[in-house]
PDB file of C-alpha atoms in Angstrom:
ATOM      1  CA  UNK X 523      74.291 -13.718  27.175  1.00  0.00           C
ATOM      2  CA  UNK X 524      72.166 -10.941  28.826  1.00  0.00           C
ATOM      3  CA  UNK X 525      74.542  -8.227  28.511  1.00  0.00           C
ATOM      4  CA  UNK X 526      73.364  -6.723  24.837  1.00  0.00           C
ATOM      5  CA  UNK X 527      70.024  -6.740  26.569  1.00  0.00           C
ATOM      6  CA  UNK X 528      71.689  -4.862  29.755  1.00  0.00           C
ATOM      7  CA  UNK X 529      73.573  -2.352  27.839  1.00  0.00           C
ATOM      8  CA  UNK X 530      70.079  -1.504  25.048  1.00  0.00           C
ATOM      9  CA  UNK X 531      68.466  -1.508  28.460  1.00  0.00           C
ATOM     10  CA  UNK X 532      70.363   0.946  30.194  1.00  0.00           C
ATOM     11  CA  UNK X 533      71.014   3.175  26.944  1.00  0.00           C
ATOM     12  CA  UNK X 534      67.238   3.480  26.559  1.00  0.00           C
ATOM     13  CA  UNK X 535      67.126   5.085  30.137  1.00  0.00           C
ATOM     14  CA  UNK X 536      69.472   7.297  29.559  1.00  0.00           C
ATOM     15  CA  UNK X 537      68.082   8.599  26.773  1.00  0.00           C
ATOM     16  CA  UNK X 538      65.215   8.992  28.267  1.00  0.00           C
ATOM     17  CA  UNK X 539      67.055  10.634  31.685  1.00  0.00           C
ATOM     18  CA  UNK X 540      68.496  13.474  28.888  1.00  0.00           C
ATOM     19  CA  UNK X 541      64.735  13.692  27.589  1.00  0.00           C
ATOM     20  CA  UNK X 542      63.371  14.230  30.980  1.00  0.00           C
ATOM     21  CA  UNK X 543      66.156  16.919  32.189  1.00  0.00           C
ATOM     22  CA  UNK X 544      66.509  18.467  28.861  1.00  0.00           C
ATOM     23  CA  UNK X 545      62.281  19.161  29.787  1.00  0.00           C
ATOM     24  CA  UNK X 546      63.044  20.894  33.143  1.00  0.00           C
ATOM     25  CA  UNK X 547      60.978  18.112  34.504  1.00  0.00           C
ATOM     26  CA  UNK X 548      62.839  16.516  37.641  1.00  0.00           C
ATOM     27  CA  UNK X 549      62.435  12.930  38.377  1.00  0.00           C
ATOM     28  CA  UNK X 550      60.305  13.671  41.843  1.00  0.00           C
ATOM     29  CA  UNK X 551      57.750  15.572  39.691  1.00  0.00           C
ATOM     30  CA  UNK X 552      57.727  13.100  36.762  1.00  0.00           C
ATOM     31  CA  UNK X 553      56.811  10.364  39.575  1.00  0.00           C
ATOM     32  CA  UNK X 554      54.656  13.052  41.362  1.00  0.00           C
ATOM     33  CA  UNK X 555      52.155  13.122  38.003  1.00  0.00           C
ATOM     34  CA  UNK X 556      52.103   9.718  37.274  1.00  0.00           C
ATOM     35  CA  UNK X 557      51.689   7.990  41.034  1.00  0.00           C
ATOM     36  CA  UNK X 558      54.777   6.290  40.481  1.00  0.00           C
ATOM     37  CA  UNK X 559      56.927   6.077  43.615  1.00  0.00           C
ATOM     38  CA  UNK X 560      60.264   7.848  43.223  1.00  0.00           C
ATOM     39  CA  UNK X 561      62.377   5.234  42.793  1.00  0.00           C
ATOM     40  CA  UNK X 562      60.981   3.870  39.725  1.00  0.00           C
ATOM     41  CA  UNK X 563      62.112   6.876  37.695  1.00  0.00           C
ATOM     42  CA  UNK X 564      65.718   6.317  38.956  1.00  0.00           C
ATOM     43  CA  UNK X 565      65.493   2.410  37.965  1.00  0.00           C
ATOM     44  CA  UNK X 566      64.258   2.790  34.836  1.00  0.00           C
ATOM     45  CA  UNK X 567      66.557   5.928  33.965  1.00  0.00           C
ATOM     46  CA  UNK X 568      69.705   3.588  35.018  1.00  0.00           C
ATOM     47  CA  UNK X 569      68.228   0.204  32.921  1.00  0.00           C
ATOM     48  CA  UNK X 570      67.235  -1.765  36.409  1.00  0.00           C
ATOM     49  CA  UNK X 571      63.715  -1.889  35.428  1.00  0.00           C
ATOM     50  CA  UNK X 572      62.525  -2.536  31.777  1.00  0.00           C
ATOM     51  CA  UNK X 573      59.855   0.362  30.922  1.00  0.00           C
ATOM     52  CA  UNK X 574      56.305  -0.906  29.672  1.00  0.00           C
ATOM     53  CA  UNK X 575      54.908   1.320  26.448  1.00  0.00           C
ATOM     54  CA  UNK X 576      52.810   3.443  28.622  1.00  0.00           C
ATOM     55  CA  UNK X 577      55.895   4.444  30.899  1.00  0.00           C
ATOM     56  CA  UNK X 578      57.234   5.766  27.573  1.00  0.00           C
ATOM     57  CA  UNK X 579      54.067   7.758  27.073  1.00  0.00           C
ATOM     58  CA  UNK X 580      53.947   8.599  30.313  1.00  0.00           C
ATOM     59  CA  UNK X 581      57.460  10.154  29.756  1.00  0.00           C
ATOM     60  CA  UNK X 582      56.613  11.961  26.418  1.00  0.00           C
ATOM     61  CA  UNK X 583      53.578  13.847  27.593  1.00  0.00           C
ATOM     62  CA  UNK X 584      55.067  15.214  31.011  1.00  0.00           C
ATOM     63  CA  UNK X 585      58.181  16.282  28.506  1.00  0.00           C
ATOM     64  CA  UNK X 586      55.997  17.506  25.551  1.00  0.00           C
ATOM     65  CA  UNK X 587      57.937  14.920  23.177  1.00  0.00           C
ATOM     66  CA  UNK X 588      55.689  12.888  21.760  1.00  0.00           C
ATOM     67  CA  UNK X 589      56.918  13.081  18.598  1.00  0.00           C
ATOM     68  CA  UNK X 590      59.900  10.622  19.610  1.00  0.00           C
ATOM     69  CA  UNK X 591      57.205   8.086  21.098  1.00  0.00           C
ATOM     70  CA  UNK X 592      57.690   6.112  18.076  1.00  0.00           C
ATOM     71  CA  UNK X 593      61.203   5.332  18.002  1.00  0.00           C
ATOM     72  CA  UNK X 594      61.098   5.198  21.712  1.00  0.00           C
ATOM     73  CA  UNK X 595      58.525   2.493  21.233  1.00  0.00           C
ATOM     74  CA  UNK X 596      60.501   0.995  18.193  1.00  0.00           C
ATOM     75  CA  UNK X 597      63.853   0.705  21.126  1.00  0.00           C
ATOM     76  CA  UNK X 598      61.628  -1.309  23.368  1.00  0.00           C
ATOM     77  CA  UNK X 599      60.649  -3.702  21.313  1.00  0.00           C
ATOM     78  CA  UNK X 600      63.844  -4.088  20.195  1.00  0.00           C
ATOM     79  CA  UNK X 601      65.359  -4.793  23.383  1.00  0.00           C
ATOM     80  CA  UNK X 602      62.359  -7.271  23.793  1.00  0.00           C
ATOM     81  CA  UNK X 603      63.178  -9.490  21.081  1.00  0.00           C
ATOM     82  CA  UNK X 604      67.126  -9.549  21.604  1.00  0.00           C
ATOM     83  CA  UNK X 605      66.842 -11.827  24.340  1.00  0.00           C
ATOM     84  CA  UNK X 606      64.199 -15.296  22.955  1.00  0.00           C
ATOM     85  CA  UNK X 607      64.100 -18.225  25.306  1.00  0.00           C
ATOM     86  CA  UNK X 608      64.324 -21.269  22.902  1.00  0.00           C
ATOM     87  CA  UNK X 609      61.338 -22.894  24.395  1.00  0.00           C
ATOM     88  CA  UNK X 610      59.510 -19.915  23.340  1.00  0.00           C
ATOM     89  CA  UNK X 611      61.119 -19.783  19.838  1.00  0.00           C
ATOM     90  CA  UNK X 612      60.561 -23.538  19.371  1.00  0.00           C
ATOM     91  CA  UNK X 613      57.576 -23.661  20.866  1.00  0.00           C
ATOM     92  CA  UNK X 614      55.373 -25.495  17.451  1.00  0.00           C
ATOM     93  CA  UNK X 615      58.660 -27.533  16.703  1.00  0.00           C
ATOM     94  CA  UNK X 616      62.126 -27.460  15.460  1.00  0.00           C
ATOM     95  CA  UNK X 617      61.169 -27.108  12.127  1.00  0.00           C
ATOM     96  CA  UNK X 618      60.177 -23.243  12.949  1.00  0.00           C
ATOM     97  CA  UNK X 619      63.688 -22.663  14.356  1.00  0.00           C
ATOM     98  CA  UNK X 620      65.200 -23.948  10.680  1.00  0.00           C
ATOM     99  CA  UNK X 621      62.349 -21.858   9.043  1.00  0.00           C
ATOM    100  CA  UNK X 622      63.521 -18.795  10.628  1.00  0.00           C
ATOM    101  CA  UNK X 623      67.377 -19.421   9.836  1.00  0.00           C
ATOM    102  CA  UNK X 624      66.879 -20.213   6.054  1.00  0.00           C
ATOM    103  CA  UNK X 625      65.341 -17.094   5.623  1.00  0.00           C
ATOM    104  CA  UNK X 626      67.997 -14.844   7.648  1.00  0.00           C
ATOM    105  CA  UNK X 627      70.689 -17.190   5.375  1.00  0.00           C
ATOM    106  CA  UNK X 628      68.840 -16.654   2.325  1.00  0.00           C
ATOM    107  CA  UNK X 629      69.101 -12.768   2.283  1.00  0.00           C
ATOM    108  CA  UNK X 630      72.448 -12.565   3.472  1.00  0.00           C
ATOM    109  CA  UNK X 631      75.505 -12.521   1.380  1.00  0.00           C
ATOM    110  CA  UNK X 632      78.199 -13.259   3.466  1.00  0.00           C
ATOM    111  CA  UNK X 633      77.724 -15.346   6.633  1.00  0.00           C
ATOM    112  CA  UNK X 634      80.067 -16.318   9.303  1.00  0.00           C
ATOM    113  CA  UNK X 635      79.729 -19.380  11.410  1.00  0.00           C
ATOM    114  CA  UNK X 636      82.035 -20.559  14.163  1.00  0.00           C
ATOM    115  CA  UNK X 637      81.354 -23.372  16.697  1.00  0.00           C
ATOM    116  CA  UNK X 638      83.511 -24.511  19.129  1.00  0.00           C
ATOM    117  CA  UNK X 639      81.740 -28.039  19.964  1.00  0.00           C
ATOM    118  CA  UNK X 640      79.518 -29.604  17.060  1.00  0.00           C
ATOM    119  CA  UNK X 641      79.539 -29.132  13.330  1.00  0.00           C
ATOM    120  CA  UNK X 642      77.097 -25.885  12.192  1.00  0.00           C
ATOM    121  CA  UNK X 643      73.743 -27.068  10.972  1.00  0.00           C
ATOM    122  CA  UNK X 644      74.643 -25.752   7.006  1.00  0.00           C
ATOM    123  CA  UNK X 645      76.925 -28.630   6.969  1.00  0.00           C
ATOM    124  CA  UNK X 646      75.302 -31.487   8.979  1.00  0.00           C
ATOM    125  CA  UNK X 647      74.524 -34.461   7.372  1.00  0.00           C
ATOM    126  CA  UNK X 648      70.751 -35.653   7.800  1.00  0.00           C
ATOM    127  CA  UNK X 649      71.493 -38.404  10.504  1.00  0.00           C
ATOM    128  CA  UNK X 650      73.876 -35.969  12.083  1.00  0.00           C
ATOM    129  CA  UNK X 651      70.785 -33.287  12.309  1.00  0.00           C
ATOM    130  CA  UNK X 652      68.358 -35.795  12.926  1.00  0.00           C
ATOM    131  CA  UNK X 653      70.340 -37.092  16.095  1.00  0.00           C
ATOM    132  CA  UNK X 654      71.198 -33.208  17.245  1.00  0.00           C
ATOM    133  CA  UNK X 655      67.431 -31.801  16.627  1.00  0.00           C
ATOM    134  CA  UNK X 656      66.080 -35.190  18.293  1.00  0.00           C
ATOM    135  CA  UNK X 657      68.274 -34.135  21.392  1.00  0.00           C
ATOM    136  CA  UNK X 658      67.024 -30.417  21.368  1.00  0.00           C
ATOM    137  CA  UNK X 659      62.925 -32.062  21.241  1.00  0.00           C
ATOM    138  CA  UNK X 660      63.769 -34.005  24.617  1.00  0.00           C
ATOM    139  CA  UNK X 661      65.904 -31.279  26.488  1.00  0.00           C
ATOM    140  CA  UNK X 662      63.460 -28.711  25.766  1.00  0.00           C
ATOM    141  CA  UNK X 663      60.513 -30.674  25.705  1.00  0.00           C
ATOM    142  CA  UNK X 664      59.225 -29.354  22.514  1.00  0.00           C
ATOM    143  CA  UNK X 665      56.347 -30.753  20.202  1.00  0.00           C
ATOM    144  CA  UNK X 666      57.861 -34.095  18.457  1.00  0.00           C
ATOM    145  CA  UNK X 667      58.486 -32.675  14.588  1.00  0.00           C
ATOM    146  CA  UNK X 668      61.897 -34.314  14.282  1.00  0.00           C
ATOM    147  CA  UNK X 669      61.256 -35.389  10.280  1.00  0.00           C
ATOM    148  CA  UNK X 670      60.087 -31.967   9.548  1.00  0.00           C
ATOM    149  CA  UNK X 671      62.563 -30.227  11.548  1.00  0.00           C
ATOM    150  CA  UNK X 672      65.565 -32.340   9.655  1.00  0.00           C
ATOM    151  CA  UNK X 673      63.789 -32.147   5.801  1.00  0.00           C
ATOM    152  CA  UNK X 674      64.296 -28.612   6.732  1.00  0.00           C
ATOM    153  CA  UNK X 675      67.488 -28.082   7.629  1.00  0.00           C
ATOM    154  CA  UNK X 676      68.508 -30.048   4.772  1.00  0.00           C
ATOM    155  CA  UNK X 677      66.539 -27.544   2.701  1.00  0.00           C
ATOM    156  CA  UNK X 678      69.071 -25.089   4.216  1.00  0.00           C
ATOM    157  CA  UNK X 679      71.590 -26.046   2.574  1.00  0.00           C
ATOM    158  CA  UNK X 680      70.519 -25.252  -0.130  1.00  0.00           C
ATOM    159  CA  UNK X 681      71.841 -21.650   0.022  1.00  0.00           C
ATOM    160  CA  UNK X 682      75.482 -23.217   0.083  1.00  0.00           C
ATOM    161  CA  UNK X 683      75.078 -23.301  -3.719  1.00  0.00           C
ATOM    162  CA  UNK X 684      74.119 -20.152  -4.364  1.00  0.00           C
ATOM    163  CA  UNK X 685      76.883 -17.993  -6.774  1.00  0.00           C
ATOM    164  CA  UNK X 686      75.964 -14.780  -4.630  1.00  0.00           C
ATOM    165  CA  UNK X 687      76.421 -16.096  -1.306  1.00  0.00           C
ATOM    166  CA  UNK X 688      79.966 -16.805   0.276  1.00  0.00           C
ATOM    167  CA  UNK X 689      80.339 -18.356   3.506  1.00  0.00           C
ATOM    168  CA  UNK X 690      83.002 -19.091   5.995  1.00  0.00           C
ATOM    169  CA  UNK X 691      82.963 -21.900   8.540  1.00  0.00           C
ATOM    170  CA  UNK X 692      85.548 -22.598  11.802  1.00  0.00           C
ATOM    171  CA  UNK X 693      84.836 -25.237  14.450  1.00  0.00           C
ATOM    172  CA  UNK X 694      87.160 -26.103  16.906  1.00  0.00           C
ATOM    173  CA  UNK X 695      88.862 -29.113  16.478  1.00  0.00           C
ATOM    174  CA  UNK X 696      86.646 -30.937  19.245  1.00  0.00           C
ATOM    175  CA  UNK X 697      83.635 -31.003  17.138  1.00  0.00           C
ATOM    176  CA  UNK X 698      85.555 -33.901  15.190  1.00  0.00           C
ATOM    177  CA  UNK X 699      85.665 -36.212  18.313  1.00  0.00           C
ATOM    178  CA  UNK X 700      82.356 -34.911  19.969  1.00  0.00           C
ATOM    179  CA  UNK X 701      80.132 -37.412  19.701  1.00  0.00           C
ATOM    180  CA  UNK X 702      76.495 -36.937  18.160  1.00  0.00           C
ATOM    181  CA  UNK X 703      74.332 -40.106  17.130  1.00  0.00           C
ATOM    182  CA  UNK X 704      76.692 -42.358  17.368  1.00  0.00           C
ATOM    183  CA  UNK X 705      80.187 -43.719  15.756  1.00  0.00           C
ATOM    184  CA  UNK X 706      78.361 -44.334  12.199  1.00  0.00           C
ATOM    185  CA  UNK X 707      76.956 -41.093  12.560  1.00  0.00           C
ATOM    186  CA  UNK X 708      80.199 -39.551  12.623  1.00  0.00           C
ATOM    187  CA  UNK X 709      81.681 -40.769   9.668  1.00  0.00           C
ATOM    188  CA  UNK X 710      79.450 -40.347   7.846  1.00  0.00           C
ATOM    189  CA  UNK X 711      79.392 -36.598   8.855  1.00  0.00           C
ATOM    190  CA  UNK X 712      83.185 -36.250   8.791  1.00  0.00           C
ATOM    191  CA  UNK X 713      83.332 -37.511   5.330  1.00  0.00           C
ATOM    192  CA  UNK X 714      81.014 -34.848   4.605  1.00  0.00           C
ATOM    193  CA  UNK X 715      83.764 -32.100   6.101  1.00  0.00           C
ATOM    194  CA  UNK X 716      86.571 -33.739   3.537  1.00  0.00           C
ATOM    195  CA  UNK X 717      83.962 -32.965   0.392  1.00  0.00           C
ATOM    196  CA  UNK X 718      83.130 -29.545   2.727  1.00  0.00           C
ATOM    197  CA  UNK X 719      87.443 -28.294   1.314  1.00  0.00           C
ATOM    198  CA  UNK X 720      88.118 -27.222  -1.596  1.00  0.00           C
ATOM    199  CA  UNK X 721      83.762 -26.641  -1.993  1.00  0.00           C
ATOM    200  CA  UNK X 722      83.252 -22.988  -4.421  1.00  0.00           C
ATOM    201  CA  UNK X 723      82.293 -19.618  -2.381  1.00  0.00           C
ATOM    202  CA  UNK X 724      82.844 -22.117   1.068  1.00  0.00           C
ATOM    203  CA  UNK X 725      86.053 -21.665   3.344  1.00  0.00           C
ATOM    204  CA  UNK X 726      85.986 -24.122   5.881  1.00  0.00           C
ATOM    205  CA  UNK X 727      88.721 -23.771   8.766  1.00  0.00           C
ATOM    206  CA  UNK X 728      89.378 -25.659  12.257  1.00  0.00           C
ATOM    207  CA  UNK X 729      91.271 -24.621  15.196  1.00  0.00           C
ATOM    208  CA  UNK X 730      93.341 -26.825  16.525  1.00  0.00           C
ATOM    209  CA  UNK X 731      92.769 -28.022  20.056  1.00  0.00           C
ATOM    210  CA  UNK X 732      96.167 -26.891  21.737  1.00  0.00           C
ATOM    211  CA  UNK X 733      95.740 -23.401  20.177  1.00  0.00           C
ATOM    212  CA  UNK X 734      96.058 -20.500  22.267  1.00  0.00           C
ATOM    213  CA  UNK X 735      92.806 -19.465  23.874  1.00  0.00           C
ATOM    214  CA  UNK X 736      92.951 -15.812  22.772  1.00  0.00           C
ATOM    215  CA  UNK X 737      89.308 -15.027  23.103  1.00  0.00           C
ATOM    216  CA  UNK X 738      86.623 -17.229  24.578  1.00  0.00           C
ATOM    217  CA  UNK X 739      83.354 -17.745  22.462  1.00  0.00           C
ATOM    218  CA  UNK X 740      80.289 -19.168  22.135  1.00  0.00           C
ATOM    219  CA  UNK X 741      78.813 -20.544  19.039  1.00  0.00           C
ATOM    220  CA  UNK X 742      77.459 -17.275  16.511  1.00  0.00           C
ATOM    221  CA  UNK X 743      76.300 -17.062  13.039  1.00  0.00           C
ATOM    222  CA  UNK X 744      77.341 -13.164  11.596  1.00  0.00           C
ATOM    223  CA  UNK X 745      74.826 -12.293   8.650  1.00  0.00           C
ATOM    224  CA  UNK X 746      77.063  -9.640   7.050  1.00  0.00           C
ATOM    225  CA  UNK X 747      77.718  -7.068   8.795  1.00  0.00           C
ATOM    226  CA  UNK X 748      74.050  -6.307  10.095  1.00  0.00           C
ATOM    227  CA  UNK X 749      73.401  -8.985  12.714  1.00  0.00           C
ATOM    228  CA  UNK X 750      74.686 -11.775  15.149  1.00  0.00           C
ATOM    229  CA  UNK X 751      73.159 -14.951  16.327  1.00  0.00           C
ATOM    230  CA  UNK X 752      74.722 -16.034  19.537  1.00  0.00           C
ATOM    231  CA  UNK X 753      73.383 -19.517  20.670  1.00  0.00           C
ATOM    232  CA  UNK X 754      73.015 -19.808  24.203  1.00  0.00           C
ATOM    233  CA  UNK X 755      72.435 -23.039  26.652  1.00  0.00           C
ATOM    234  CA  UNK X 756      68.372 -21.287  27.396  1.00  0.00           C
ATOM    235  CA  UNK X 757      68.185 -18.873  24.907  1.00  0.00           C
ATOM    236  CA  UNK X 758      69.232 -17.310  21.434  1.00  0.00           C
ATOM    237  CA  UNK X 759      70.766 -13.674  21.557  1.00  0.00           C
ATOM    238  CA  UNK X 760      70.465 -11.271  18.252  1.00  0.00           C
ATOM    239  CA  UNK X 761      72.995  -8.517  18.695  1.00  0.00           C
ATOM    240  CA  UNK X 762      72.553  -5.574  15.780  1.00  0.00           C
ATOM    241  CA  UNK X 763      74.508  -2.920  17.426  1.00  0.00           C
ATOM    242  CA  UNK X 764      77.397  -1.655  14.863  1.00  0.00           C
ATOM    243  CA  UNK X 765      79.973  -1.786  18.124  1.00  0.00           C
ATOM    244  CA  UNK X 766      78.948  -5.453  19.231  1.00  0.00           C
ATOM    245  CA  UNK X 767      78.764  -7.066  15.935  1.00  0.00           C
ATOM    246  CA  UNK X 768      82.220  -5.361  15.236  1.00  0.00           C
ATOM    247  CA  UNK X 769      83.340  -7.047  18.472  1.00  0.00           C
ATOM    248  CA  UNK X 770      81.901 -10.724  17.043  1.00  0.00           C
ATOM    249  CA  UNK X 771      83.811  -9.816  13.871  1.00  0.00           C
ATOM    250  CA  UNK X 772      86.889  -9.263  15.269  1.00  0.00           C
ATOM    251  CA  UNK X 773      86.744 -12.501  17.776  1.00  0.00           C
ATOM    252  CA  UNK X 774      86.197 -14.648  14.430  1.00  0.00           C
ATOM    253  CA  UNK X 775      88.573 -13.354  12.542  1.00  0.00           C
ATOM    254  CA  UNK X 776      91.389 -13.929  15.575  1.00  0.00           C
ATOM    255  CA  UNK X 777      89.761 -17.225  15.134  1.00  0.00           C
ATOM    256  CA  UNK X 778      89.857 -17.550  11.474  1.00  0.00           C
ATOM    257  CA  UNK X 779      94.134 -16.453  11.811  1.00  0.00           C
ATOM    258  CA  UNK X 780      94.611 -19.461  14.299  1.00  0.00           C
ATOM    259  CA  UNK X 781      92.569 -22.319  12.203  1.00  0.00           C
ATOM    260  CA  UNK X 782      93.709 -24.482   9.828  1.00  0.00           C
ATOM    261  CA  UNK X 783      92.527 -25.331   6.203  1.00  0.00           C
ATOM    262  CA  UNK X 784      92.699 -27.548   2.995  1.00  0.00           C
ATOM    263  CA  UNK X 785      95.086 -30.604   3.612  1.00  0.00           C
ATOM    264  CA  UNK X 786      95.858 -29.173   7.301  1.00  0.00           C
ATOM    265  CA  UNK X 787      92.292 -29.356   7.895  1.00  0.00           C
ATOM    266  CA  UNK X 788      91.887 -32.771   5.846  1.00  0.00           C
ATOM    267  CA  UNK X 789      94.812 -34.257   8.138  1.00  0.00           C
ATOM    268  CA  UNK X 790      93.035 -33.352  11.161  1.00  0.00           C
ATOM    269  CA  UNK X 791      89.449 -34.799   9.830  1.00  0.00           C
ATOM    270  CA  UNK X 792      91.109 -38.313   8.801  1.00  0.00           C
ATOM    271  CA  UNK X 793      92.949 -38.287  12.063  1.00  0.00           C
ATOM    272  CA  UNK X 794      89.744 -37.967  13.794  1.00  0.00           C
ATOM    273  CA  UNK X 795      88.035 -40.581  12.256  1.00  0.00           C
ATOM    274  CA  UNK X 796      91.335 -43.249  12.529  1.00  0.00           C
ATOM    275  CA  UNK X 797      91.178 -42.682  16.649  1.00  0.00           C
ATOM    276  CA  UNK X 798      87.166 -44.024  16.441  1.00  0.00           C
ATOM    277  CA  UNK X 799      88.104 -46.908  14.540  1.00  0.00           C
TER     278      UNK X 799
END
């Protein structure tokens, strides 16, 4: 989860490592002018110590650069809002978290959603969302706005019927038997994957659960080709560098050539629901 963080980390130091040499200005007299102690040049220069805004001053001024403060400063607060604890996201309620999401799905063309355990939140139904999100209030002991939190993942869905949006969904086959909310619960919600096939601008695929485990993944959402969301047990990771997000793209489409769809994917549903009842 931390390593996008890591790598933005460490690729900010060495930028600023070139900046600094590039200057004539060695690390000794950087610390020298600023009372640092030596060593914290060397861990921020390698990413072991996150810089603060005036350590990125600091570094402009003693290398006459101050023109690239801003998009120095623009790279830190970047790497400062990859990494967003989910009781800090959630902190006035679930419904913010669902806020957040329909906007990102709104303005994004294409999305890509794969989840190896429970059934993505565009195609929950609302006693399937309300059981999930009432889980998420008690394990992260978050403000009680369950009804508001569910109306608005409904809302969500909304995008699904949008002519300028196309979306493409995989789940491992064990969200089918994964239980959330109960047995009723989950017909009701696999019923809604058999009206899911066959849906316009919505491919919906599921890999089996004896396929090959050729790459290991966590949930993520890909909004085109600009972002990821990776969904993490503490905390939610946005990943927006071009090599990373080609990385996600190639792990769901190894994904995507392994899954199953239309009456493959219908078999699998009903067989699910026949071994609950």
């Amino acid at each position: 989860m931390t390593s996008s963080v890591e790598e933005a980390r460490k690729a900010l130091g060495q930028r600023l490592r070139i900046m600094r040499r590039d200057a004539g200005v060695t690390g000794r007299e950087l610390a020298a002018r600023e009372g640092w102690h030596e060593s914290k040049v060397t861990r921020i220069e390698y990413g072991k110590t996150r810089p603060s805004s005036e350590d990125l001053r600091a570094y402009c001024v003693h290398c006459e650069t101050t023109e690239q403060l801003p998009d120095l400063l623009a790279s830190l607060h970047n790497i400062d809002n990859a990494y967003m604890e989910w009781r800090q996201l959630l902190s006035a309620g679930v419904k913010r978290g669902q806020q957040r999401y329909q906007k990102l799905e709104s303005d994004t063309k294409h999305l890509r959603n794969y989840d190896p355990q429970i059934v993505p939140g565009l195609l929950q139904t609302a006693e399937y969302a309300e059981a999930k999100l009432r889980r998420v209030i008690e394990f992260y002991q978050l403000p009680d706005d369950l009804d508001s939190g569910v109306s608005k993942r409904m809302e969500r869905q909304q995008v699904l019927y949008r002519r300028e949006h196309r979306f493409h969904f995989v789940i491992g086959e064990q969200a089918l038997y994964r239980t959330v909310g109960g047995s009723g619960v989950m017909a009701g919600q696999l019923d809604r994957l058999l009206s899911i096939i066959g849906m316009p601008r919505v491919t919906f695929g599921i890999v089996p659960l004896a396929a090959e485990a050729l790459t290991v993944v966590e949930n993520f959402m890909i909004f085109d080709n600009r972002l990821v969301k990776v969904e993490g047990h503490t905390a939610e990771l946005t990943i927006t560098q071009p090599r990373e997000i080609a990385l996600y793209g190639k792990a769901f489409d190894m994904l995507v050539g392994q899954s199953v769809v239309g009456d493959e994917a219908r078999g699998l549903i009903r067989r699910a629901l026949e071994a609950r009842f």
